[in-house]
Structures are given as structure tokens and as C-alpha cells.
Amino acid sequence: MADPMKRLPMQPVERALKVISGRWKAIILYQLFDGPKRLSELKTLLPRISQKVLIQQLREMEEHGLVHREIFRQVPPRVDYSTTALGLSLEPVIRSLCDWGRKHAADLDELDTLSECRLPPVDVRAAEMA
Amino acid sequence: MADPMKRLPMQPVERALKVISGRWKAIILYQLFDGPKRLSELKTLLPRISQKVLIQQLREMEEHGLVHREIFRQVPPRVDYSTTALGLSLEPVIRSLCDWGRKHAADLDELDTLSECRLPPVDVRAAEMA
DNA sequence: GGCCATGGTTACCTTCTGGTCAGTATGGAA
DNA sequence: TTCCATACTGACCAGAAGGTAACCATGGCC
């Protein structure tokens, strides 16, 4: 996503997919659904994402109207990220994706170490090393 | 997707996204929800997709259990692609994505030339040149 | 033998995405 | 005066995804 808001696809599905299918976006949104977070919080909640990429994904979602960024001009700077109404409206969609993801796992492999669909323990994930 | 079924993500949302977010997959699925199609049909229904990529996307979806491929050993060969039960179970999910895509367009730009969410006129698309 | 249709595959290239690592700015604390 | 925390930014790179164009195989038809 080089330049800002370079026109999104005109097919609605494609558009939706384009907007949410960044490598980390759904996971970041999960965290934000839970309430506003500052960058440093997100960094510790999602330690596997490098700072640059985290900011990148947040900015893209901001451009696409899913996320709001608020700057507090403080001594050590402070920036809060939160979902917009539009972003929040994605919750049921993402949940249905999540449910389907579990169904998919159940139908094919067994759903061995698949996580739950509710705000997941993205970080506390021992499955990582399995 | 170089090698077959190289393990899907263990986060359910990511898994679902991985499986459906190929450049053309949702659109191809739309066509298949409508009933089985042979390759040549899909090629004319979706003229903007090159044959190689079309087959590629179909094969990936086959690997992921969304699509069934049936070969009829005939004079000029015939191959039918259809959705599996698992693939079909994606319909509501994709529809919700589509609905959200339209909402997104409505909230940001105006939804100018956005298509409908029902089986769309993917080919008869004058919006292309706009 | 040459041609056709169907359904592929292969080689090659370009673009997009994500990733690492190092650097920047601000202003208070030590 | 140096150090620290926070929130970024930029150079660079590697791999994946998607695209183009050309070629292959089968077997009937003329």
C-alpha cells in the first residue's frame, strides 16, 4: 500500500478482503475491539509483530477508516489507537470468519491446537513452538 | 502457495483469510455457488483472469477443500469444478463480507459504481473503464 | 499429415508484502 | 551532558503472488 488510499477494488467482497486481509490486521483489530490501546501496549500484546509493521498496518487501517489515531502531546509522546464505528462494524464479520476458520480446521485436519474465536491469547501461545 | 497444503495458520481468522483471500477466489466461488462449471465456462465468465492464474486459484481451493474437480475422459477433455459442502458453507461468510464491503464504500466514498452482493455481473462490468 | 478444441504446464518477470535493522525527534530525569 | 522512553521513519531485502506468453497432449475431423 504505497500511496494513500489508492483506489480500493469496486467488487464489494474484494474491497472488504483488501481492507482486512493484511498479515496482522484481524489480530490487531481483535485487540482494539477490546478497547483503545496505545502503541506500546499493542507492541507487548503482539510481540511477534515488529514495530514498523505494526504501525504500517495501523496506518493502513486508519486510511481505510477502521481505526482512529489520537495523539496526546505529552512528555514522552502518547498515541492511542481505537476502532471507529466502521471498524467496530467489522466485529461480526470477523467473528464469522473466525467461526468458519474453526469449522474448516475441524473438517480437514483435526482442529488440534486451534485457538478460540473470542479475543484470543495471541501472545500466550505455546502452539507456536509445536 | 508453492507446495501443497503447507500448513495453514493456527489462528482461525487468519486461516479463513488465508484460504479465501487469493486475488480471485471469492469471485470464482461466486460463480461456483451458482452451480458446477467447466474451465472454459469460467474462462468466459471471468475473462480478466488468465488461464494459468484461474487454474492456480482453483487448485489452491481444491487443496483447501473448498472446490471439487471432476475429470470426464472425453474426446476433447472435460473438467468440472464445483463447490464442496465446505466451500458452500462459505457462502454466508462471503455474503457478510460483501455486505460489509458495500457498507464500507457507503461510509467513505459514496458507493458510486459498486456492484451488488448477489451473484455479480463480474464480466458485464462497464465500471471497469470508468 | 495438418488442424481444431480443451485443459493443462513451463519459464520468466514484476509487483506487493512483510521483515530486519538502524536512525530520528522530544523533553524530562539523573 | 548524557540517558531514557515513546513513537516513528527510512534503506534495504527476500519471498510470495500474480501476470504474460509460449508450449504440450489427446484424439477426432478433413
PDB file of C-alpha atoms (C1' of nucleotides) in Angstrom:
ATOM      1  CA  MET A   1       0.000   0.000   0.000  1.00  0.00           C
ATOM      2  CA  ALA A   2       2.433   2.545  -1.218  1.00  0.00           C
ATOM      3  CA  ASP A   3       0.358   5.666  -1.706  1.00  0.00           C
ATOM      4  CA  PRO A   4      -2.560   6.693   0.474  1.00  0.00           C
ATOM      5  CA  MET A   5      -5.941   5.189  -0.398  1.00  0.00           C
ATOM      6  CA  LYS A   6      -5.011   4.077  -3.876  1.00  0.00           C
ATOM      7  CA  ARG A   7      -8.462   3.170  -5.001  1.00  0.00           C
ATOM      8  CA  LEU A   8      -9.945   0.093  -3.425  1.00  0.00           C
ATOM      9  CA  PRO A   9     -11.492  -2.617  -5.601  1.00  0.00           C
ATOM     10  CA  MET A  10     -15.021  -1.986  -6.790  1.00  0.00           C
ATOM     11  CA  GLN A  11     -16.208  -5.506  -6.124  1.00  0.00           C
ATOM     12  CA  PRO A  12     -17.551  -5.359  -2.567  1.00  0.00           C
ATOM     13  CA  VAL A  13     -16.071  -8.683  -1.464  1.00  0.00           C
ATOM     14  CA  GLU A  14     -12.698  -7.814  -2.862  1.00  0.00           C
ATOM     15  CA  ARG A  15     -12.893  -4.471  -1.191  1.00  0.00           C
ATOM     16  CA  ALA A  16     -13.669  -5.997   2.180  1.00  0.00           C
ATOM     17  CA  LEU A  17     -10.918  -8.545   1.787  1.00  0.00           C
ATOM     18  CA  LYS A  18      -8.421  -5.934   0.703  1.00  0.00           C
ATOM     19  CA  VAL A  19      -9.189  -3.912   3.777  1.00  0.00           C
ATOM     20  CA  ILE A  20      -8.922  -6.661   6.371  1.00  0.00           C
ATOM     21  CA  SER A  21      -6.510  -9.148   4.969  1.00  0.00           C
ATOM     22  CA  GLY A  22      -3.215  -7.573   5.891  1.00  0.00           C
ATOM     23  CA  ARG A  23      -0.918 -10.020   7.637  1.00  0.00           C
ATOM     24  CA  TRP A  24      -1.835  -8.785  11.118  1.00  0.00           C
ATOM     25  CA  LYS A  25      -4.918  -6.664  10.736  1.00  0.00           C
ATOM     26  CA  ALA A  26      -7.546  -9.033  12.063  1.00  0.00           C
ATOM     27  CA  ILE A  27      -5.431  -9.774  15.083  1.00  0.00           C
ATOM     28  CA  ILE A  28      -4.790  -6.129  15.774  1.00  0.00           C
ATOM     29  CA  LEU A  29      -8.480  -5.405  15.418  1.00  0.00           C
ATOM     30  CA  TYR A  30      -9.239  -8.082  17.974  1.00  0.00           C
ATOM     31  CA  GLN A  31      -7.162  -6.183  20.466  1.00  0.00           C
ATOM     32  CA  LEU A  32      -8.755  -2.884  19.592  1.00  0.00           C
ATOM     33  CA  PHE A  33     -12.273  -4.273  19.833  1.00  0.00           C
ATOM     34  CA  ASP A  34     -11.375  -4.743  23.465  1.00  0.00           C
ATOM     35  CA  GLY A  35     -10.785  -1.012  23.878  1.00  0.00           C
ATOM     36  CA  PRO A  36      -8.307   1.723  22.859  1.00  0.00           C
ATOM     37  CA  LYS A  37      -4.670   0.852  23.135  1.00  0.00           C
ATOM     38  CA  ARG A  38      -1.508   2.827  22.871  1.00  0.00           C
ATOM     39  CA  LEU A  39       1.242   1.687  20.586  1.00  0.00           C
ATOM     40  CA  SER A  40       3.425   0.372  23.367  1.00  0.00           C
ATOM     41  CA  GLU A  41       0.521  -1.711  24.650  1.00  0.00           C
ATOM     42  CA  LEU A  42      -0.055  -3.240  21.262  1.00  0.00           C
ATOM     43  CA  LYS A  43       3.636  -3.981  21.000  1.00  0.00           C
ATOM     44  CA  THR A  44       3.561  -6.035  24.167  1.00  0.00           C
ATOM     45  CA  LEU A  45       0.239  -7.646  23.320  1.00  0.00           C
ATOM     46  CA  LEU A  46       1.551  -8.668  19.902  1.00  0.00           C
ATOM     47  CA  PRO A  47       5.245  -9.242  20.408  1.00  0.00           C
ATOM     48  CA  ARG A  48       5.689 -11.074  17.148  1.00  0.00           C
ATOM     49  CA  ILE A  49       4.925  -8.010  15.082  1.00  0.00           C
ATOM     50  CA  SER A  50       7.784  -5.637  14.527  1.00  0.00           C
ATOM     51  CA  GLN A  51       7.105  -2.024  15.364  1.00  0.00           C
ATOM     52  CA  LYS A  52       7.399  -0.849  11.817  1.00  0.00           C
ATOM     53  CA  VAL A  53       4.922  -3.359  10.513  1.00  0.00           C
ATOM     54  CA  LEU A  54       2.559  -2.752  13.403  1.00  0.00           C
ATOM     55  CA  ILE A  55       2.461   0.950  12.651  1.00  0.00           C
ATOM     56  CA  GLN A  56       2.161   0.203   8.957  1.00  0.00           C
ATOM     57  CA  GLN A  57      -0.906  -1.964   9.455  1.00  0.00           C
ATOM     58  CA  LEU A  58      -2.454   0.549  11.835  1.00  0.00           C
ATOM     59  CA  ARG A  59      -1.927   3.359   9.368  1.00  0.00           C
ATOM     60  CA  GLU A  60      -3.486   1.425   6.552  1.00  0.00           C
ATOM     61  CA  MET A  61      -6.497   0.690   8.688  1.00  0.00           C
ATOM     62  CA  GLU A  62      -6.630   4.349   9.616  1.00  0.00           C
ATOM     63  CA  GLU A  63      -6.645   5.275   5.941  1.00  0.00           C
ATOM     64  CA  HIS A  64      -9.452   2.820   5.404  1.00  0.00           C
ATOM     65  CA  GLY A  65     -11.453   4.305   8.219  1.00  0.00           C
ATOM     66  CA  LEU A  66     -11.311   1.357  10.588  1.00  0.00           C
ATOM     67  CA  VAL A  67      -9.031   2.825  13.179  1.00  0.00           C
ATOM     68  CA  HIS A  68      -8.754   6.180  14.882  1.00  0.00           C
ATOM     69  CA  ARG A  69      -5.419   7.591  15.955  1.00  0.00           C
ATOM     70  CA  GLU A  70      -5.286  10.134  18.721  1.00  0.00           C
ATOM     71  CA  ILE A  71      -2.143  11.976  19.693  1.00  0.00           C
ATOM     72  CA  PHE A  72      -1.629  13.323  23.186  1.00  0.00           C
ATOM     73  CA  ARG A  73       1.155  15.867  23.202  1.00  0.00           C
ATOM     74  CA  GLN A  74       2.875  14.747  26.341  1.00  0.00           C
ATOM     75  CA  VAL A  75       6.319  14.496  27.771  1.00  0.00           C
ATOM     76  CA  PRO A  76       7.024  11.056  26.399  1.00  0.00           C
ATOM     77  CA  PRO A  77       4.605  11.145  23.494  1.00  0.00           C
ATOM     78  CA  ARG A  78       1.417   9.171  23.713  1.00  0.00           C
ATOM     79  CA  VAL A  79      -0.737   7.867  20.885  1.00  0.00           C
ATOM     80  CA  ASP A  80      -3.945   5.944  21.285  1.00  0.00           C
ATOM     81  CA  TYR A  81      -5.391   3.676  18.657  1.00  0.00           C
ATOM     82  CA  SER A  82      -9.052   2.741  18.734  1.00  0.00           C
ATOM     83  CA  THR A  83     -11.666   1.355  16.387  1.00  0.00           C
ATOM     84  CA  THR A  84     -14.030   3.691  14.619  1.00  0.00           C
ATOM     85  CA  ALA A  85     -17.714   2.831  14.296  1.00  0.00           C
ATOM     86  CA  LEU A  86     -16.901   1.439  10.892  1.00  0.00           C
ATOM     87  CA  GLY A  87     -14.127  -0.649  12.343  1.00  0.00           C
ATOM     88  CA  LEU A  88     -16.408  -1.892  15.056  1.00  0.00           C
ATOM     89  CA  SER A  89     -18.958  -2.922  12.464  1.00  0.00           C
ATOM     90  CA  LEU A  90     -16.389  -5.437  11.317  1.00  0.00           C
ATOM     91  CA  GLU A  91     -16.643  -7.417  14.505  1.00  0.00           C
ATOM     92  CA  PRO A  92     -19.444  -9.755  13.419  1.00  0.00           C
ATOM     93  CA  VAL A  93     -17.788 -10.241  10.060  1.00  0.00           C
ATOM     94  CA  ILE A  94     -14.515 -11.174  11.634  1.00  0.00           C
ATOM     95  CA  ARG A  95     -16.263 -13.406  14.077  1.00  0.00           C
ATOM     96  CA  SER A  96     -17.968 -15.257  11.246  1.00  0.00           C
ATOM     97  CA  LEU A  97     -14.619 -15.630   9.543  1.00  0.00           C
ATOM     98  CA  CYS A  98     -13.211 -16.983  12.751  1.00  0.00           C
ATOM     99  CA  ASP A  99     -16.039 -19.441  13.213  1.00  0.00           C
ATOM    100  CA  TRP A 100     -15.627 -20.608   9.691  1.00  0.00           C
ATOM    101  CA  GLY A 101     -11.887 -20.947  10.208  1.00  0.00           C
ATOM    102  CA  ARG A 102     -12.556 -23.324  13.074  1.00  0.00           C
ATOM    103  CA  LYS A 103     -15.065 -25.255  11.052  1.00  0.00           C
ATOM    104  CA  HIS A 104     -12.532 -25.538   8.274  1.00  0.00           C
ATOM    105  CA  ALA A 105      -9.923 -26.864  10.636  1.00  0.00           C
ATOM    106  CA  ALA A 106     -12.433 -29.298  12.113  1.00  0.00           C
ATOM    107  CA  ASP A 107     -13.442 -30.616   8.692  1.00  0.00           C
ATOM    108  CA  LEU A 108      -9.912 -31.120   7.417  1.00  0.00           C
ATOM    109  CA  ASP A 109      -7.196 -31.692   9.929  1.00  0.00           C
ATOM    110  CA  GLU A 110      -8.456 -32.142  13.373  1.00  0.00           C
ATOM    111  CA  LEU A 111      -8.604 -28.753  14.959  1.00  0.00           C
ATOM    112  CA  ASP A 112      -5.672 -29.702  17.174  1.00  0.00           C
ATOM    113  CA  THR A 113      -4.267 -26.524  18.566  1.00  0.00           C
ATOM    114  CA  LEU A 114      -6.611 -24.010  17.020  1.00  0.00           C
ATOM    115  CA  SER A 115      -7.397 -21.039  19.211  1.00  0.00           C
ATOM    116  CA  GLU A 116     -10.811 -19.885  20.292  1.00  0.00           C
ATOM    117  CA  CYS A 117     -12.654 -17.197  18.409  1.00  0.00           C
ATOM    118  CA  ARG A 118     -13.174 -14.858  21.318  1.00  0.00           C
ATOM    119  CA  LEU A 119     -10.400 -12.386  21.972  1.00  0.00           C
ATOM    120  CA  PRO A 120      -7.592 -14.883  21.607  1.00  0.00           C
ATOM    121  CA  PRO A 121      -4.451 -15.360  23.677  1.00  0.00           C
ATOM    122  CA  VAL A 122      -2.428 -14.219  20.742  1.00  0.00           C
ATOM    123  CA  ASP A 123       0.694 -13.830  22.796  1.00  0.00           C
ATOM    124  CA  VAL A 124       0.282 -16.628  25.344  1.00  0.00           C
ATOM    125  CA  ARG A 125       0.553 -19.063  22.525  1.00  0.00           C
ATOM    126  CA  ALA A 126       2.532 -22.175  23.218  1.00  0.00           C
ATOM    127  CA  ALA A 127       1.152 -23.632  19.993  1.00  0.00           C
ATOM    128  CA  GLU A 128       3.826 -21.504  18.387  1.00  0.00           C
ATOM    129  CA  MET A 129       6.598 -23.930  19.089  1.00  0.00           C
ATOM    130  CA  ALA A 130       4.615 -27.081  18.352  1.00  0.00           C
TER     131      ALA A 130
ATOM    132  CA  MET B   1       1.330 -21.312  -2.324  1.00  0.00           C
ATOM    133  CA  ALA B   2       4.227 -23.237  -3.636  1.00  0.00           C
ATOM    134  CA  ASP B   3       3.876 -26.643  -2.100  1.00  0.00           C
ATOM    135  CA  PRO B   4       0.604 -28.410  -1.394  1.00  0.00           C
ATOM    136  CA  MET B   5      -1.104 -27.561   1.879  1.00  0.00           C
ATOM    137  CA  LYS B   6       1.890 -26.000   3.540  1.00  0.00           C
ATOM    138  CA  ARG B   7       0.393 -25.652   6.959  1.00  0.00           C
ATOM    139  CA  LEU B   8      -2.328 -23.079   7.341  1.00  0.00           C
ATOM    140  CA  PRO B   9      -2.193 -20.533  10.171  1.00  0.00           C
ATOM    141  CA  MET B  10      -3.454 -21.720  13.537  1.00  0.00           C
ATOM    142  CA  GLN B  11      -5.368 -18.566  14.299  1.00  0.00           C
ATOM    143  CA  PRO B  12      -8.835 -19.261  12.947  1.00  0.00           C
ATOM    144  CA  VAL B  13      -9.358 -15.835  11.409  1.00  0.00           C
ATOM    145  CA  GLU B  14      -6.000 -15.904   9.735  1.00  0.00           C
ATOM    146  CA  ARG B  15      -6.735 -19.372   8.487  1.00  0.00           C
ATOM    147  CA  ALA B  16     -10.032 -18.319   6.968  1.00  0.00           C
ATOM    148  CA  LEU B  17      -8.474 -15.269   5.394  1.00  0.00           C
ATOM    149  CA  LYS B  18      -5.580 -17.268   4.031  1.00  0.00           C
ATOM    150  CA  VAL B  19      -7.985 -19.643   2.383  1.00  0.00           C
ATOM    151  CA  ILE B  20     -10.279 -17.125   0.725  1.00  0.00           C
ATOM    152  CA  SER B  21      -8.156 -14.099   0.080  1.00  0.00           C
ATOM    153  CA  GLY B  22      -6.472 -15.074  -3.137  1.00  0.00           C
ATOM    154  CA  ARG B  23      -6.802 -12.391  -5.759  1.00  0.00           C
ATOM    155  CA  TRP B  24      -9.767 -14.051  -7.483  1.00  0.00           C
ATOM    156  CA  LYS B  25     -11.030 -16.706  -5.136  1.00  0.00           C
ATOM    157  CA  ALA B  26     -14.138 -15.022  -3.817  1.00  0.00           C
ATOM    158  CA  ILE B  27     -15.202 -14.124  -7.318  1.00  0.00           C
ATOM    159  CA  ILE B  28     -14.613 -17.626  -8.585  1.00  0.00           C
ATOM    160  CA  LEU B  29     -16.554 -19.022  -5.660  1.00  0.00           C
ATOM    161  CA  TYR B  30     -19.462 -16.757  -6.530  1.00  0.00           C
ATOM    162  CA  GLN B  31     -19.634 -18.416  -9.902  1.00  0.00           C
ATOM    163  CA  LEU B  32     -19.384 -21.882  -8.432  1.00  0.00           C
ATOM    164  CA  PHE B  33     -22.076 -21.228  -5.839  1.00  0.00           C
ATOM    165  CA  ASP B  34     -24.288 -20.901  -8.871  1.00  0.00           C
ATOM    166  CA  GLY B  35     -23.528 -24.467  -9.911  1.00  0.00           C
ATOM    167  CA  PRO B  36     -20.673 -26.546 -11.334  1.00  0.00           C
ATOM    168  CA  LYS B  37     -18.739 -25.023 -14.175  1.00  0.00           C
ATOM    169  CA  ARG B  38     -16.174 -26.332 -16.542  1.00  0.00           C
ATOM    170  CA  LEU B  39     -12.934 -24.485 -17.007  1.00  0.00           C
ATOM    171  CA  SER B  40     -13.878 -22.988 -20.331  1.00  0.00           C
ATOM    172  CA  GLU B  41     -17.066 -21.610 -18.811  1.00  0.00           C
ATOM    173  CA  LEU B  42     -15.170 -19.964 -16.013  1.00  0.00           C
ATOM    174  CA  LYS B  43     -12.765 -18.533 -18.540  1.00  0.00           C
ATOM    175  CA  THR B  44     -15.571 -16.777 -20.378  1.00  0.00           C
ATOM    176  CA  LEU B  45     -17.354 -15.768 -17.182  1.00  0.00           C
ATOM    177  CA  LEU B  46     -14.168 -14.249 -15.813  1.00  0.00           C
ATOM    178  CA  PRO B  47     -12.284 -13.026 -18.850  1.00  0.00           C
ATOM    179  CA  ARG B  48      -9.913 -10.860 -16.855  1.00  0.00           C
ATOM    180  CA  ILE B  49      -8.281 -13.854 -15.222  1.00  0.00           C
ATOM    181  CA  SER B  50      -5.581 -15.564 -17.194  1.00  0.00           C
ATOM    182  CA  GLN B  51      -5.946 -19.298 -17.576  1.00  0.00           C
ATOM    183  CA  LYS B  52      -2.864 -20.020 -15.571  1.00  0.00           C
ATOM    184  CA  VAL B  53      -3.989 -17.981 -12.611  1.00  0.00           C
ATOM    185  CA  LEU B  54      -7.529 -19.296 -12.817  1.00  0.00           C
ATOM    186  CA  ILE B  55      -6.308 -22.862 -12.598  1.00  0.00           C
ATOM    187  CA  GLN B  56      -3.896 -21.904  -9.892  1.00  0.00           C
ATOM    188  CA  GLN B  57      -6.640 -20.416  -7.726  1.00  0.00           C
ATOM    189  CA  LEU B  58      -8.915 -23.376  -8.375  1.00  0.00           C
ATOM    190  CA  ARG B  59      -6.193 -25.821  -7.399  1.00  0.00           C
ATOM    191  CA  GLU B  60      -5.445 -23.986  -4.207  1.00  0.00           C
ATOM    192  CA  MET B  61      -9.115 -24.031  -3.299  1.00  0.00           C
ATOM    193  CA  GLU B  62      -9.189 -27.709  -4.123  1.00  0.00           C
ATOM    194  CA  GLU B  63      -6.271 -28.305  -1.783  1.00  0.00           C
ATOM    195  CA  HIS B  64      -8.124 -26.428   0.904  1.00  0.00           C
ATOM    196  CA  GLY B  65     -11.219 -28.479   0.403  1.00  0.00           C
ATOM    197  CA  LEU B  66     -13.462 -25.769  -0.996  1.00  0.00           C
ATOM    198  CA  VAL B  67     -13.666 -26.974  -4.548  1.00  0.00           C
ATOM    199  CA  HIS B  68     -14.116 -30.333  -6.198  1.00  0.00           C
ATOM    200  CA  ARG B  69     -12.556 -31.171  -9.532  1.00  0.00           C
ATOM    201  CA  GLU B  70     -14.086 -33.860 -11.694  1.00  0.00           C
ATOM    202  CA  ILE B  71     -12.490 -35.142 -14.869  1.00  0.00           C
ATOM    203  CA  PHE B  72     -14.555 -36.651 -17.659  1.00  0.00           C
ATOM    204  CA  ARG B  73     -12.340 -38.601 -20.005  1.00  0.00           C
ATOM    205  CA  GLN B  74     -13.813 -37.420 -23.265  1.00  0.00           C
ATOM    206  CA  VAL B  75     -12.738 -36.642 -26.742  1.00  0.00           C
ATOM    207  CA  PRO B  76     -11.910 -33.049 -26.076  1.00  0.00           C
ATOM    208  CA  PRO B  77     -11.277 -33.366 -22.355  1.00  0.00           C
ATOM    209  CA  ARG B  78     -13.820 -32.045 -19.910  1.00  0.00           C
ATOM    210  CA  VAL B  79     -13.266 -30.947 -16.326  1.00  0.00           C
ATOM    211  CA  ASP B  80     -15.944 -29.694 -13.975  1.00  0.00           C
ATOM    212  CA  TYR B  81     -15.303 -27.555 -10.954  1.00  0.00           C
ATOM    213  CA  SER B  82     -17.859 -27.364  -8.177  1.00  0.00           C
ATOM    214  CA  THR B  83     -18.021 -26.326  -4.550  1.00  0.00           C
ATOM    215  CA  THR B  84     -17.759 -28.921  -1.830  1.00  0.00           C
ATOM    216  CA  ALA B  85     -20.012 -28.755   1.232  1.00  0.00           C
ATOM    217  CA  LEU B  86     -17.215 -26.948   2.992  1.00  0.00           C
ATOM    218  CA  GLY B  87     -16.951 -24.492   0.153  1.00  0.00           C
ATOM    219  CA  LEU B  88     -20.653 -23.940   0.181  1.00  0.00           C
ATOM    220  CA  SER B  89     -20.535 -23.214   3.883  1.00  0.00           C
ATOM    221  CA  LEU B  90     -18.514 -20.162   2.961  1.00  0.00           C
ATOM    222  CA  GLU B  91     -21.438 -18.553   1.229  1.00  0.00           C
ATOM    223  CA  PRO B  92     -22.858 -16.705   4.233  1.00  0.00           C
ATOM    224  CA  VAL B  93     -19.387 -15.624   5.246  1.00  0.00           C
ATOM    225  CA  ILE B  94     -18.653 -14.221   1.841  1.00  0.00           C
ATOM    226  CA  ARG B  95     -22.022 -12.579   1.752  1.00  0.00           C
ATOM    227  CA  SER B  96     -21.322 -10.840   5.033  1.00  0.00           C
ATOM    228  CA  LEU B  97     -18.005  -9.704   3.669  1.00  0.00           C
ATOM    229  CA  CYS B  98     -19.766  -8.404   0.633  1.00  0.00           C
ATOM    230  CA  ASP B  99     -22.376  -6.566   2.650  1.00  0.00           C
ATOM    231  CA  TRP B 100     -19.694  -5.032   4.760  1.00  0.00           C
ATOM    232  CA  GLY B 101     -17.772  -4.032   1.661  1.00  0.00           C
ATOM    233  CA  ARG B 102     -20.785  -2.113   0.467  1.00  0.00           C
ATOM    234  CA  LYS B 103     -21.230  -0.504   3.842  1.00  0.00           C
ATOM    235  CA  HIS B 104     -17.603   0.490   3.797  1.00  0.00           C
ATOM    236  CA  ALA B 105     -17.969   2.073   0.410  1.00  0.00           C
ATOM    237  CA  ALA B 106     -21.124   3.842   1.523  1.00  0.00           C
ATOM    238  CA  ASP B 107     -19.474   5.242   4.628  1.00  0.00           C
ATOM    239  CA  LEU B 108     -16.373   6.518   2.871  1.00  0.00           C
ATOM    240  CA  ASP B 109     -16.633   7.383  -0.746  1.00  0.00           C
ATOM    241  CA  GLU B 110     -20.112   7.301  -1.991  1.00  0.00           C
ATOM    242  CA  LEU B 111     -20.737   3.808  -3.246  1.00  0.00           C
ATOM    243  CA  ASP B 112     -20.692   5.091  -6.815  1.00  0.00           C
ATOM    244  CA  THR B 113     -20.248   2.132  -9.070  1.00  0.00           C
ATOM    245  CA  LEU B 114     -20.110  -0.636  -6.522  1.00  0.00           C
ATOM    246  CA  SER B 115     -21.686  -3.889  -7.609  1.00  0.00           C
ATOM    247  CA  GLU B 116     -24.441  -5.747  -5.848  1.00  0.00           C
ATOM    248  CA  CYS B 117     -23.685  -8.578  -3.478  1.00  0.00           C
ATOM    249  CA  ARG B 118     -25.734 -11.212  -5.187  1.00  0.00           C
ATOM    250  CA  LEU B 119     -24.013 -13.174  -7.920  1.00  0.00           C
ATOM    251  CA  PRO B 120     -22.444 -10.165  -9.573  1.00  0.00           C
ATOM    252  CA  PRO B 121     -22.087  -9.235 -13.224  1.00  0.00           C
ATOM    253  CA  VAL B 122     -18.386  -9.714 -12.947  1.00  0.00           C
ATOM    254  CA  ASP B 123     -17.907  -9.702 -16.675  1.00  0.00           C
ATOM    255  CA  VAL B 124     -20.603  -7.271 -17.803  1.00  0.00           C
ATOM    256  CA  ARG B 125     -18.766  -4.607 -15.936  1.00  0.00           C
ATOM    257  CA  ALA B 126     -18.649  -1.239 -17.580  1.00  0.00           C
ATOM    258  CA  ALA B 127     -17.358   0.152 -14.299  1.00  0.00           C
ATOM    259  CA  GLU B 128     -14.071  -1.275 -15.461  1.00  0.00           C
ATOM    260  CA  MET B 129     -13.323   1.603 -17.792  1.00  0.00           C
ATOM    261  CA  ALA B 130     -14.677   4.336 -15.542  1.00  0.00           C
TER     262      ALA B 130
ATOM    263  C1'  DG C   1      -0.490 -35.040 -42.300  1.00  0.00           C
ATOM    264  C1'  DG C   2      -2.304 -30.689 -40.620  1.00  0.00           C
ATOM    265  C1'  DC C   3      -5.952 -28.529 -37.819  1.00  0.00           C
ATOM    266  C1'  DC C   4      -9.103 -27.902 -34.029  1.00  0.00           C
ATOM    267  C1'  DA C   5     -10.720 -27.720 -29.138  1.00  0.00           C
ATOM    268  C1'  DT C   6      -9.933 -28.490 -24.301  1.00  0.00           C
ATOM    269  C1'  DG C   7      -7.223 -28.248 -20.332  1.00  0.00           C
ATOM    270  C1'  DG C   8      -3.076 -28.004 -18.959  1.00  0.00           C
ATOM    271  C1'  DT C   9       2.180 -26.701 -17.852  1.00  0.00           C
ATOM    272  C1'  DT C  10       6.524 -24.025 -18.040  1.00  0.00           C
ATOM    273  C1'  DA C  11       9.768 -20.165 -17.975  1.00  0.00           C
ATOM    274  C1'  DC C  12      10.224 -15.686 -16.918  1.00  0.00           C
ATOM    275  C1'  DC C  13       9.274 -11.141 -14.947  1.00  0.00           C
ATOM    276  C1'  DT C  14       7.129  -7.510 -11.947  1.00  0.00           C
ATOM    277  C1'  DT C  15       4.827  -6.004  -8.074  1.00  0.00           C
ATOM    278  C1'  DC C  16       3.355  -6.300  -3.447  1.00  0.00           C
ATOM    279  C1'  DT C  17       4.169  -7.530   1.342  1.00  0.00           C
ATOM    280  C1'  DG C  18       6.319  -8.176   5.132  1.00  0.00           C
ATOM    281  C1'  DG C  19      10.599  -8.228   7.630  1.00  0.00           C
ATOM    282  C1'  DT C  20      15.315  -6.562   9.743  1.00  0.00           C
ATOM    283  C1'  DC C  21      17.966  -3.033  11.403  1.00  0.00           C
ATOM    284  C1'  DA C  22      19.410   1.297  12.225  1.00  0.00           C
ATOM    285  C1'  DG C  23      18.327   6.072  12.814  1.00  0.00           C
ATOM    286  C1'  DT C  24      15.348  10.427  14.307  1.00  0.00           C
ATOM    287  C1'  DA C  25      12.793  13.691  17.497  1.00  0.00           C
ATOM    288  C1'  DT C  26      11.274  15.430  22.104  1.00  0.00           C
ATOM    289  C1'  DG C  27      11.921  16.676  26.567  1.00  0.00           C
ATOM    290  C1'  DG C  28      12.269  15.298  31.436  1.00  0.00           C
ATOM    291  C1'  DA C  29      15.306  12.752  34.775  1.00  0.00           C
ATOM    292  C1'  DA C  30      19.901  11.711  36.691  1.00  0.00           C
TER     293       DA C  30
ATOM    294  C1'  DT D   1      25.594  16.266  29.437  1.00  0.00           C
ATOM    295  C1'  DT D   2      24.157  12.066  28.789  1.00  0.00           C
ATOM    296  C1'  DC D   3      20.356   8.799  29.125  1.00  0.00           C
ATOM    297  C1'  DC D   4      15.806   7.095  28.624  1.00  0.00           C
ATOM    298  C1'  DA D   5      11.085   6.269  26.948  1.00  0.00           C
ATOM    299  C1'  DT D   6       7.881   6.817  23.322  1.00  0.00           C
ATOM    300  C1'  DA D   7       6.579   6.890  18.730  1.00  0.00           C
ATOM    301  C1'  DC D   8       8.085   6.978  14.445  1.00  0.00           C
ATOM    302  C1'  DT D   9      10.766   6.854   9.690  1.00  0.00           C
ATOM    303  C1'  DG D  10      13.901   5.183   6.073  1.00  0.00           C
ATOM    304  C1'  DA D  11      17.180   1.965   3.498  1.00  0.00           C
ATOM    305  C1'  DC D  12      17.348  -2.289   2.173  1.00  0.00           C
ATOM    306  C1'  DC D  13      15.991  -7.101   1.212  1.00  0.00           C
ATOM    307  C1'  DA D  14      13.622 -11.678   0.468  1.00  0.00           C
ATOM    308  C1'  DG D  15       9.798 -14.228  -0.736  1.00  0.00           C
ATOM    309  C1'  DA D  16       5.152 -14.703  -2.386  1.00  0.00           C
ATOM    310  C1'  DA D  17       1.677 -13.553  -5.557  1.00  0.00           C
ATOM    311  C1'  DG D  18       0.109 -12.551  -9.765  1.00  0.00           C
ATOM    312  C1'  DG D  19       0.677 -11.813 -14.750  1.00  0.00           C
ATOM    313  C1'  DT D  20       2.298 -12.809 -19.872  1.00  0.00           C
ATOM    314  C1'  DA D  21       3.402 -15.633 -23.400  1.00  0.00           C
ATOM    315  C1'  DA D  22       4.586 -19.691 -25.290  1.00  0.00           C
ATOM    316  C1'  DC D  23       4.388 -24.563 -25.450  1.00  0.00           C
ATOM    317  C1'  DC D  24       2.384 -29.685 -24.664  1.00  0.00           C
ATOM    318  C1'  DA D  25      -1.024 -33.763 -25.076  1.00  0.00           C
ATOM    319  C1'  DT D  26      -5.138 -36.121 -26.758  1.00  0.00           C
ATOM    320  C1'  DG D  27      -7.868 -37.650 -30.298  1.00  0.00           C
ATOM    321  C1'  DG D  28     -11.465 -36.701 -33.787  1.00  0.00           C
ATOM    322  C1'  DC D  29     -12.046 -34.499 -38.391  1.00  0.00           C
ATOM    323  C1'  DC D  30     -10.954 -33.140 -43.088  1.00  0.00           C
TER     324       DC D  30
END
